[in-house]
Amino acid sequence: MKTLVVFALVAAASTYSFSGFQRDEPDVPLAQKQHDISSLLYKVYEPLHDANLKTLVDTFDPEANASNFPDGGVAVRKLLKELKDHKLEEKQHFFSVFNDTQREQALLLTNVLLQCKDWKTGISYAAYFRKHLNEEEFIYALYAAVRHSPLARNVVLPPIYEILPHFFTSAEVLQKAYRAKMTTTPGKFVTNFTGTPNNPEYRVAYFTEDIGLSTHYFNWHLDYPFWWNDTFGPHIERKGETFFWIHHQLNNRFDAERLSNHLDLVQKLHWDETLHDGFHPHTTYKYGDRFPIRPDDIHIENVDHVAEVHDLVVLENRVRDAIDHGYIIDKEGSKVDITNEEGIDILGNIIESSLYSPNVEYYGSLNNLAHVLLGHQGDPHDKYHEAPSVLEHYETATRDPAFYQLHKYIDDLFRKHKDRLPPYNKEELEFRGVAINNINIDGTLETYIEDYEYSLVNAVDDKDEVEDLEISTYIQRLKHKDFSFNIDIINNNDGDVLSTIRIFAWPHRDSNGVIFPFNEGRWRAIELDKFFKTLKPGENHIVRKSVESSVTVPDVPSINTLHDKVEAALTAGSDLHLEQFVSATGLPNRLLIPKGNEAGVELKLVVAVTDGAADAAINDLETFKKFHHYGYKGVYPDKKPHGYPLDRHVPDERIFHDIPNFAETIVKVFNHNEHIRHH
């Protein structure tokens, strides 16, 4: 196998060990911290606009504090040496986390920020290197540090689509924004989805190009980065398993959207077959390079200086061999059993590949390498030296149809592993003394399309003497009407029992109207909610509102909303409360259910009530309010595997019909006002 230049997976910062995260500072108000982070990200391609931060940079000596760092200043001195030797990535140039050199530089800054012992030191280093680092490297480094540093606890990161609007907004709209700026005329412009109705994929562009979906995917990779190891901070539990689960859910959800729009299910990628669906993003980088185009009906080629297709096939076969044999080989040559609940976590780390992989050298980086190889198919021999594609940015990867084909192919590997595990037996599934009497929906499952406006203030250049204009764009997005799950449960035990209530749904029929067999349906299940509930003896009527779903998060506040809340808190000297927005790792609540259609798309709704006392991985279950189904800060309240009890092969569905703590029904999702705008 040739050398894979792009994925050496050498995270520079991982060399510099330090002793844990640092203390928080009660004397620095959260509103001030939020103000500082927002100011650092405001018009990041320009010099700092905040007067206090400017002064901080002018008087700050980065060398003076270096010796106080837990690593003895190794990381900061290396970064300063790179700056002095003119080896840092130039400004006004694109950045991709999949590029080893660029990632290494970004992670040096992340490491520096994570080692800072107080807020003033951290914000000083951030402001100093904002001036010298590539703009997009800086954004990534700062976002990663804020996500993982306790100094930034409860700081809300602005939506990435307002910090990097070029990634999400068509070049045509940005031209209008620049014209508005030059003529000092406020403007609000329409953004349409990529393509036209001539392309069948246009029917699901409202989902693939949803900026909230992109935010979710970007934030998940910040919380669970492939480059993370324990020198950065605490071990992230079940990271590989969660890699499987997020992509499994995205694929299942996308298939449900396709069925809502009379399209076939996604077909998995085959390296030796034609890739039928091309993609034209219609977007450009800040300084003119366009996001590459991939034409329709291409035969997947080797990519110069990246990899050959054969490399991917070799890595795939090594994973398949591990699944077939029931073990992987670690870097010491020892066999590690994967025929257990931990096996999915090991496989996820291997396939991504993360630095938690037991043998990076042998199993390589199937997922990350595939993203880059597919992203270069428009220019595989570097004849035109094109910029990184949408597949090479977590912010934009979900826009490309090839993303879902790739992850259907990877999901097939995970299913192969899961199907080799023994099916759950009745004793593992039942919850003694607990029975579900009835489940139904209070309200109609109905979706609709609405317009959503976001700011383009960071898209256009500025000068201090020129006042900012209101320049924005609006795009259509999916939303659903509020509804509730009604669940009637009998507890025949003598006392209270703690339960875990797990709610799933899957499309009842395929694109030909054929009902999915139970074993096929359960693999396509979309997790709608999961929560703990104490059941008193006798009858329990539970009403769970859709807005309460632990699977979802609220929309991230806009930069304007964050600014207004912060300034109000600072002016009044009051506390800033943005806790509900801290974790953006989850689908937006408005995307909880698929679109449906005019006739109604049938879903099989499934509820399983399991033993919460046996499931719980934490003591104070009230903190579950902080958690969603991916966990929070790498801590999971639920011991059971993601997708339990539907995650394993079901040879005979009657086992679920024989346990009283499981119930199912058929519901329909309607959409009566599709109204997707066309060019």
XYZ file of C-alpha atoms in Angstrom:
679
model
C 0.000 0.000 0.000
C 1.325 3.435 -0.911
C 2.055 6.022 1.748
C -1.124 7.859 2.711
C 0.117 11.408 3.005
C -3.141 12.991 4.053
C -3.806 10.776 7.057
C -0.707 10.128 9.074
C -2.963 10.901 12.063
C -0.124 12.605 13.836
C -1.832 15.079 16.123
C 0.951 17.451 17.035
C -0.575 18.479 20.313
C -0.790 14.890 21.465
C 2.954 14.981 22.032
C 2.590 17.574 24.746
C 1.169 15.958 27.835
C -0.367 18.044 30.570
C -2.172 17.308 33.790
C -5.860 17.721 33.210
C -8.098 20.715 32.697
C -7.616 23.884 34.663
C -9.868 25.578 37.184
C -12.747 27.901 36.355
C -12.821 31.560 37.375
C -15.873 32.774 39.315
C -14.608 36.386 39.064
C -15.026 36.520 35.267
C -18.750 36.731 34.444
C -20.081 34.360 31.802
C -21.382 37.382 29.885
C -17.812 38.715 29.598
C -16.525 35.347 28.412
C -19.309 35.125 25.843
C -18.510 38.665 24.709
C -14.816 37.822 24.286
C -15.425 34.669 22.240
C -17.973 36.406 20.021
C -15.569 39.326 19.509
C -12.751 36.975 18.488
C -15.016 35.382 15.879
C -16.548 38.608 14.601
C -15.284 39.333 11.068
C -12.429 36.923 11.627
C -10.833 37.736 8.268
C -10.239 41.296 9.476
C -8.168 42.743 12.348
C -9.809 42.720 15.772
C -12.601 45.248 16.184
C -12.879 45.028 19.980
C -10.801 47.790 21.599
C -10.039 45.856 24.792
C -8.810 42.813 22.894
C -6.698 45.024 20.646
C -5.000 46.499 23.703
C -4.488 43.024 25.121
C -2.697 41.903 21.955
C -0.505 44.997 21.835
C 0.757 44.458 25.386
C 0.870 40.657 25.466
C 4.125 38.703 25.525
C 3.406 35.054 24.612
C 6.885 33.942 25.694
C 6.495 35.317 29.210
C 3.727 32.888 30.201
C 5.065 29.824 28.392
C 7.011 28.410 31.328
C 3.850 28.336 33.460
C 2.170 25.784 31.200
C 1.885 22.160 32.356
C 3.907 21.050 29.312
C 6.632 23.580 30.168
C 5.696 25.743 27.190
C 6.522 23.152 24.522
C 3.360 23.738 22.471
C 3.398 27.532 22.560
C 7.129 27.708 21.766
C 6.686 25.392 18.803
C 3.830 27.546 17.521
C 5.909 30.701 17.962
C 8.844 29.085 16.168
C 6.579 28.124 13.259
C 5.468 31.762 13.146
C 9.040 33.083 13.259
C 10.176 30.631 10.551
C 7.199 31.597 8.317
C 5.938 28.008 8.314
C 2.386 28.734 9.391
C -0.357 28.389 6.797
C -0.749 31.726 5.045
C -3.776 33.865 5.711
C -6.545 34.188 3.128
C -6.147 30.518 2.243
C -8.472 27.553 2.717
C -8.131 25.091 5.603
C -9.258 21.485 6.014
C -9.009 19.410 9.182
C -8.150 16.461 6.908
C -4.887 18.165 5.905
C -2.189 16.940 8.309
C -0.062 20.101 8.317
C -2.971 22.481 8.725
C -4.575 20.351 11.423
C -1.275 20.149 13.325
C -1.003 23.938 13.426
C -4.608 24.367 14.546
C -4.192 21.776 17.285
C -1.068 23.465 18.598
C -3.235 26.493 19.354
C -6.016 24.304 20.774
C -3.440 22.706 23.060
C -2.147 26.098 24.182
C -5.659 27.314 24.990
C -6.578 24.130 26.865
C -3.533 24.550 29.117
C -4.290 28.130 30.140
C -4.948 28.449 33.872
C -7.148 31.540 33.792
C -9.445 33.349 31.387
C -7.253 36.401 30.814
C -4.274 34.259 29.782
C -6.419 32.116 27.510
C -8.108 35.018 25.786
C -4.739 36.789 25.410
C -3.223 33.822 23.587
C -6.353 33.477 21.456
C -6.290 37.158 20.475
C -2.551 37.073 19.796
C -2.687 34.053 17.485
C -5.852 35.319 15.802
C -3.576 37.982 14.377
C -1.046 35.471 13.018
C -2.821 32.195 12.261
C -4.739 31.326 9.122
C -8.294 32.517 9.724
C -10.023 29.163 9.260
C -7.353 27.343 11.279
C -7.996 29.842 14.051
C -11.752 29.275 13.934
C -11.328 25.520 14.191
C -8.762 25.784 17.009
C -10.921 28.185 19.022
C -14.125 26.198 18.522
C -12.374 23.003 19.654
C -10.878 24.687 22.712
C -14.192 26.230 23.775
C -15.937 22.867 23.432
C -13.442 21.156 25.739
C -12.126 23.750 28.206
C -13.813 24.145 31.607
C -12.802 27.817 31.506
C -15.384 28.187 28.719
C -18.126 26.252 30.477
C -21.576 27.444 29.322
C -20.103 29.654 26.587
C -22.225 29.214 23.451
C -20.409 29.071 20.142
C -22.104 31.164 17.448
C -23.652 29.177 14.585
C -20.901 28.217 12.173
C -23.008 29.264 9.170
C -22.849 32.882 10.398
C -19.105 32.741 11.102
C -18.271 31.078 7.748
C -21.236 32.137 5.593
C -19.287 31.419 2.392
C -19.484 27.711 3.151
C -23.283 27.763 3.113
C -24.358 30.645 0.893
C -24.247 30.664 -2.896
C -21.745 32.874 -4.679
C -24.665 34.635 -6.361
C -26.155 35.717 -3.018
C -22.767 36.826 -1.711
C -22.299 39.016 -4.783
C -25.572 40.721 -3.879
C -24.343 41.121 -0.299
C -21.126 42.809 -1.481
C -23.114 45.094 -3.764
C -25.348 46.050 -0.837
C -22.274 46.819 1.265
C -20.663 48.955 -1.437
C -23.839 50.949 -1.964
C -24.569 51.130 1.794
C -27.992 49.639 1.136
C -29.321 47.087 3.648
C -30.452 43.902 1.962
C -32.197 40.600 2.581
C -31.646 38.029 -0.155
C -33.182 34.690 -1.045
C -30.987 31.574 -0.953
C -32.321 28.685 -3.012
C -31.255 25.078 -2.769
C -28.554 23.702 -5.039
C -29.697 22.420 -8.410
C -33.090 22.316 -10.096
C -36.094 19.962 -10.235
C -34.336 18.280 -13.187
C -32.201 16.569 -10.552
C -34.154 14.044 -8.406
C -31.843 14.811 -5.466
C -33.277 18.331 -5.453
C -36.372 16.880 -3.773
C -34.362 16.222 -0.596
C -32.101 19.288 -0.712
C -34.189 20.868 2.080
C -32.635 18.163 4.304
C -29.097 17.783 2.944
C -28.597 21.567 2.785
C -30.233 22.309 6.124
C -27.832 24.576 7.994
C -28.996 23.174 11.326
C -28.098 19.665 10.164
C -24.665 20.943 9.141
C -24.245 22.602 12.545
C -25.113 19.336 14.281
C -22.582 17.355 12.266
C -19.829 19.951 12.709
C -20.392 20.151 16.457
C -20.439 16.375 16.877
C -16.985 16.179 15.315
C -15.790 18.937 17.654
C -17.069 17.042 20.690
C -15.709 13.690 19.459
C -12.723 14.593 17.259
C -10.729 11.836 15.590
C -7.493 13.550 16.701
C -8.378 13.492 20.411
C -6.366 11.416 22.836
C -6.019 11.515 26.574
C -3.198 14.057 26.584
C -5.785 16.671 25.581
C -8.065 15.856 28.494
C -10.354 13.168 29.939
C -11.029 9.990 27.987
C -14.144 10.285 25.817
C -16.329 7.269 26.496
C -17.807 5.223 23.646
C -16.414 7.554 20.997
C -16.141 4.846 18.339
C -19.635 3.547 19.044
C -21.016 7.050 18.803
C -19.258 7.496 15.448
C -21.277 4.493 14.271
C -24.511 5.782 15.786
C -24.493 9.346 14.464
C -23.884 8.176 10.898
C -26.347 5.306 11.237
C -29.014 7.775 12.331
C -28.178 10.256 9.567
C -28.512 7.507 6.983
C -31.800 6.267 8.423
C -33.165 9.760 8.563
C -32.087 10.514 4.986
C -33.760 7.321 3.759
C -36.969 8.395 5.498
C -36.766 11.763 3.728
C -36.252 10.002 0.401
C -39.305 7.803 0.925
C -41.292 10.939 1.816
C -40.375 12.272 -1.632
C -40.944 9.084 -3.653
C -37.245 8.337 -4.067
C -35.481 5.012 -3.638
C -33.349 4.300 -0.608
C -29.693 5.327 -0.738
C -27.524 2.711 -2.416
C -24.218 2.024 -0.737
C -20.996 3.025 -2.425
C -19.051 0.444 -4.460
C -15.463 1.329 -5.282
C -15.574 -0.511 -8.605
C -18.909 0.891 -9.792
C -20.044 4.198 -11.274
C -20.798 7.049 -8.892
C -23.949 8.336 -10.530
C -24.792 11.467 -8.570
C -22.557 14.476 -9.072
C -22.649 17.626 -6.996
C -22.287 21.340 -7.710
C -22.135 23.335 -4.431
C -22.421 26.824 -6.050
C -20.240 28.148 -3.211
C -16.796 29.708 -3.026
C -14.192 30.213 -0.339
C -13.797 33.700 1.108
C -11.026 34.693 -1.291
C -12.340 33.275 -4.523
C -11.461 29.581 -4.791
C -14.597 27.684 -5.629
C -15.741 24.517 -3.907
C -15.046 21.790 -6.507
C -17.701 20.287 -8.748
C -18.096 16.549 -9.265
C -19.840 15.535 -12.517
C -22.429 12.772 -12.805
C -21.597 9.180 -13.700
C -17.906 9.037 -12.878
C -15.791 5.950 -12.380
C -13.962 6.407 -9.069
C -10.287 7.031 -9.783
C -7.042 6.957 -7.844
C -6.136 10.393 -6.475
C -2.552 11.539 -6.872
C -0.702 12.125 -3.578
C -3.682 10.839 -1.581
C -4.463 7.174 -2.230
C -5.381 4.565 -4.765
C -8.824 3.000 -4.736
C -7.097 -0.297 -4.011
C -5.861 1.187 -0.704
C -9.455 1.622 0.433
C -10.354 -1.918 -0.617
C -7.413 -3.289 1.397
C -8.509 -1.374 4.505
C -12.102 -2.527 4.041
C -10.995 -6.162 3.753
C -8.977 -5.883 6.946
C -12.078 -4.652 8.762
C -14.182 -7.437 7.225
C -11.602 -10.034 8.287
C -11.708 -8.701 11.844
C -15.498 -8.985 11.897
C -15.416 -12.503 10.447
C -12.789 -13.681 12.926
C -14.331 -11.868 15.888
C -11.162 -10.034 16.878
C -8.817 -7.255 15.805
C -5.043 -7.222 16.019
C -3.637 -4.434 18.161
C -0.296 -2.738 17.538
C 1.476 -5.267 19.791
C 0.122 -8.107 17.677
C -2.318 -9.332 20.324
C -5.885 -10.385 19.544
C -8.638 -8.164 20.961
C -12.097 -9.738 21.139
C -14.904 -7.736 19.496
C -17.740 -10.269 19.918
C -19.194 -8.267 22.807
C -20.849 -4.920 23.539
C -17.494 -3.109 23.418
C -16.717 -4.420 19.927
C -18.711 -1.721 18.164
C -16.656 0.949 19.951
C -13.390 -0.626 18.814
C -14.630 -0.944 15.233
C -15.803 2.658 15.200
C -12.397 3.865 16.325
C -10.715 1.733 13.667
C -12.979 2.728 10.776
C -12.972 6.475 11.428
C -9.901 6.211 12.304
C -9.463 7.968 15.599
C -6.363 8.061 17.760
C -8.211 5.601 20.009
C -7.707 2.972 17.285
C -5.741 0.024 18.720
C -3.729 -0.253 15.492
C -3.708 2.842 13.269
C -0.810 1.571 11.168
C -2.607 -1.626 10.127
C -6.268 -0.576 9.921
C -5.565 2.897 8.565
C -8.296 5.488 8.188
C -11.045 4.128 5.965
C -13.589 6.860 6.648
C -11.342 9.919 6.567
C -9.367 8.724 3.569
C -12.580 7.967 1.684
C -13.845 11.511 2.323
C -10.738 12.973 0.700
C -10.557 10.515 -2.173
C -14.210 11.090 -3.098
C -13.797 14.826 -2.615
C -11.035 14.912 -5.255
C -12.931 13.012 -7.956
C -13.521 16.214 -9.912
C -9.754 16.672 -10.283
C -8.063 13.389 -9.270
C -4.710 14.201 -10.898
C -4.465 17.750 -9.537
C -4.439 19.295 -13.008
C -6.273 22.380 -11.743
C -5.101 22.371 -8.103
C -8.606 22.712 -6.775
C -9.513 23.630 -3.218
C -10.859 21.058 -0.739
C -14.363 19.805 -1.550
C -17.448 19.933 0.661
C -16.634 16.361 1.741
C -13.405 17.637 3.311
C -15.199 19.919 5.760
C -17.485 18.719 8.529
C -19.409 21.977 8.085
C -20.525 21.001 4.577
C -20.108 17.216 4.139
C -23.800 16.398 4.596
C -24.678 18.495 1.518
C -23.171 15.985 -0.949
C -25.204 12.879 -1.969
C -21.929 10.922 -1.996
C -21.690 11.438 1.777
C -24.738 9.234 2.323
C -23.577 6.592 -0.148
C -20.204 6.430 1.591
C -21.774 6.119 5.008
C -24.293 3.529 3.831
C -21.253 1.503 2.724
C -19.615 1.980 6.145
C -22.905 1.283 7.923
C -23.020 -2.046 6.111
C -19.750 -2.997 7.844
C -21.203 -2.103 11.234
C -24.331 -4.151 10.499
C -22.176 -7.127 9.563
C -20.600 -6.911 13.017
C -23.887 -6.364 14.865
C -25.532 -9.307 13.083
C -22.777 -11.620 14.327
C -23.677 -10.887 17.946
C -26.254 -13.228 19.550
C -29.833 -11.914 19.419
C -31.302 -10.686 22.694
C -33.302 -13.332 24.522
C -36.526 -12.805 26.409
C -34.784 -12.451 29.773
C -32.566 -9.653 28.383
C -35.540 -7.766 26.918
C -38.324 -7.973 29.482
C -38.853 -5.674 32.454
C -40.585 -7.787 35.088
C -43.827 -6.400 36.411
C -44.020 -3.597 33.833
C -46.384 -3.546 30.848
C -47.353 -0.968 28.217
C -51.121 -0.694 27.840
C -51.283 1.877 25.069
C -49.233 4.289 22.960
C -50.524 7.068 20.724
C -49.789 10.537 19.453
C -51.520 13.593 20.894
C -51.860 15.884 17.898
C -51.114 15.389 14.222
C -47.670 14.484 12.937
C -47.410 17.299 10.432
C -44.427 19.150 8.976
C -44.206 22.358 7.004
C -41.620 24.518 5.241
C -40.691 27.894 6.691
C -38.224 30.655 5.833
C -35.236 31.135 8.121
C -33.047 34.228 8.090
C -29.359 34.361 9.001
C -26.795 37.149 9.001
C -24.188 37.758 6.288
C -22.338 40.389 8.297
C -19.245 38.165 8.406
C -19.362 37.594 4.650
C -18.418 41.118 3.597
C -15.272 43.113 4.350
C -15.467 46.149 6.568
C -13.672 49.202 7.890
C -13.954 50.664 11.371
C -15.211 53.958 10.020
C -18.007 52.307 8.015
C -21.040 51.316 10.040
C -22.314 47.753 9.691
C -25.382 47.246 7.542
C -28.170 44.732 8.042
C -27.316 42.211 5.334
C -28.857 38.767 5.549
C -30.220 35.875 3.561
C -33.163 33.589 4.112
C -33.531 29.958 3.187
C -36.314 27.422 3.492
C -36.179 24.764 6.175
C -38.277 21.936 7.559
C -40.211 22.213 10.797
C -42.956 20.198 12.497
C -45.983 21.111 14.534
C -45.761 20.352 18.234
C -47.045 16.977 19.340
C -46.790 14.636 22.312
C -46.304 10.943 22.903
C -48.969 9.431 25.190
C -47.787 6.245 26.896
C -49.872 4.257 29.397
C -47.774 1.926 31.546
C -48.780 -0.497 34.328
C -46.335 -1.121 37.149
C -47.363 -4.342 38.889
C -44.446 -4.203 41.324
C -45.016 -3.337 44.991
C -43.025 -0.105 44.883
C -41.692 2.591 42.606
C -39.385 1.456 39.823
C -37.079 3.475 37.628
C -37.645 2.951 33.910
C -35.918 3.969 30.687
C -38.418 4.842 27.987
C -37.060 4.388 24.460
C -39.016 5.659 21.467
C -38.208 4.757 17.855
C -39.911 4.907 14.470
C -39.114 3.588 11.008
C -40.766 3.840 7.580
C -43.393 1.117 7.361
C -43.056 0.616 3.595
C -40.314 0.868 0.979
C -40.523 2.959 -2.219
C -42.599 0.212 -3.884
C -45.124 0.111 -1.054
C -43.825 -3.193 0.322
C -43.839 -3.473 4.120
C -40.373 -3.740 5.649
C -39.937 -6.995 7.562
C -39.338 -6.370 11.270
C -35.637 -7.188 11.083
C -35.150 -4.749 8.192
C -37.306 -2.087 9.766
C -35.574 -2.160 13.142
C -32.185 -1.499 11.424
C -33.762 1.572 9.784
C -35.182 2.850 13.085
C -34.882 6.547 13.898
C -34.403 7.254 17.593
C -37.015 9.832 18.608
C -36.460 10.017 22.350
C -34.968 8.331 25.407
C -35.536 9.350 29.008
C -35.693 8.036 32.561
C -39.039 7.956 34.367
C -40.011 6.707 37.821
C -43.125 4.522 37.647
C -45.396 4.393 40.687
C -47.343 1.180 41.435
C -50.431 0.820 39.267
C -51.303 2.938 36.243
C -48.916 5.585 34.901
C -50.018 7.985 32.178
C -46.961 9.612 30.619
C -47.103 12.600 28.284
C -43.796 13.391 26.587
C -43.736 16.546 24.483
C -41.825 16.540 21.204
C -39.862 19.600 22.316
C -38.513 17.606 25.278
C -36.793 14.996 23.116
C -33.297 14.115 24.324
C -32.332 13.380 20.714
C -32.630 17.017 19.718
C -31.370 20.459 20.685
C -32.788 23.961 20.175
C -31.567 26.032 17.261
C -28.293 27.810 18.086
C -28.966 31.513 18.750
C -27.896 33.875 15.984
C -24.898 36.166 16.437
C -27.314 39.085 16.775
C -29.309 37.316 19.498
C -26.140 36.378 21.360
C -24.895 39.971 21.100
C -28.142 41.415 22.460
C -28.305 38.973 25.397
C -24.651 39.522 26.291
C -24.830 43.314 26.146
C -28.012 43.319 28.242
C -26.341 41.152 30.899
C -23.157 43.227 30.955
C -25.088 46.506 31.159
C -27.333 45.270 33.959
C -24.592 43.348 35.747
C -26.857 40.305 35.681
C -26.180 36.627 35.031
C -26.254 35.295 31.491
C -28.310 32.132 31.044
C -27.722 30.259 27.816
C -27.468 26.747 29.276
C -30.036 25.212 26.932
C -27.867 26.139 23.937
C -24.488 24.928 25.226
C -24.643 21.552 23.497
C -25.354 21.896 19.792
C -24.614 18.203 19.249
C -28.002 16.878 18.271
C -30.468 17.359 15.474
C -32.445 20.590 15.696
C -35.751 19.816 17.398
C -37.626 20.932 14.285
C -36.037 17.959 12.439
C -37.290 15.363 14.913
C -39.545 13.661 12.351
C -39.204 13.194 8.558
C -41.157 15.413 6.185
C -43.897 13.031 5.149
C -46.117 14.051 2.244
C -49.658 14.997 1.278
C -50.972 11.424 1.482
C -49.127 10.700 4.705
C -46.056 8.515 5.150
C -46.599 5.547 7.417
C -44.163 5.063 10.279
C -44.026 2.140 12.662
C -43.834 3.734 16.113
C -42.138 1.545 18.710
C -41.799 2.085 22.464
C -39.669 -0.076 24.762
C -39.687 0.407 28.540
C -36.595 -1.086 30.140
C -35.160 -1.373 33.653
C -33.757 2.068 34.444
C -31.937 0.915 37.560
C -30.012 -1.621 35.473
C -29.551 0.846 32.591
C -28.360 3.892 34.537
C -24.655 4.726 34.344
C -24.893 7.782 36.625
C -26.169 8.297 40.143
C -27.871 11.686 40.022
C -30.460 11.073 37.341
C -31.701 14.651 37.560
C -28.573 15.577 35.583
C -30.070 13.614 32.720
C -31.642 16.915 31.723
C -28.185 17.898 30.456
C -27.825 14.782 28.354
C -29.008 13.883 24.912
C -28.668 10.543 23.159
C -25.006 11.194 22.300
C -24.182 11.888 25.945
C -22.777 15.143 27.234
C -19.058 15.881 27.370
C -18.397 12.218 26.666
C -20.413 10.926 29.639
C -23.391 8.628 29.022
C -26.326 8.147 31.404
C -27.307 4.846 29.732
C -25.221 1.660 29.894
C -27.089 -0.010 27.064
C -25.725 0.071 23.492
C -26.938 2.816 21.172
C -30.154 1.606 19.557
C -30.989 -0.983 22.226
C -33.135 -3.116 22.049
C -33.251 -2.840 18.229
C -29.505 -2.893 17.586
C -29.140 -6.676 17.135
C -30.430 -9.167 14.601
C -34.049 -10.270 15.220
C -34.555 -13.747 13.715
C -38.150 -13.935 14.979
C -40.097 -10.772 15.721
C -42.550 -12.681 17.910
C -40.094 -12.308 20.789
C -40.994 -8.612 20.948
C -44.717 -9.390 20.748
C -44.343 -11.732 23.731
C -42.890 -9.147 26.131
C -45.378 -6.688 27.694
C -42.868 -3.839 28.043
C -42.729 -3.386 24.247
C -45.459 -1.847 22.094
C -45.883 -0.695 18.510
C -48.419 1.091 16.356
C -48.657 2.729 12.927
C -48.758 6.523 12.599
C -48.661 8.852 9.595
C -46.606 11.983 8.923
C -48.201 14.615 6.688
C -46.891 17.621 4.810
C -49.471 19.853 3.135
C -47.454 22.910 2.137
C -44.201 21.749 0.558
C -43.671 24.917 -1.512
C -39.975 24.429 -2.238
C -38.745 27.483 -4.141
C -37.138 26.878 -7.528
C -34.511 28.972 -9.274
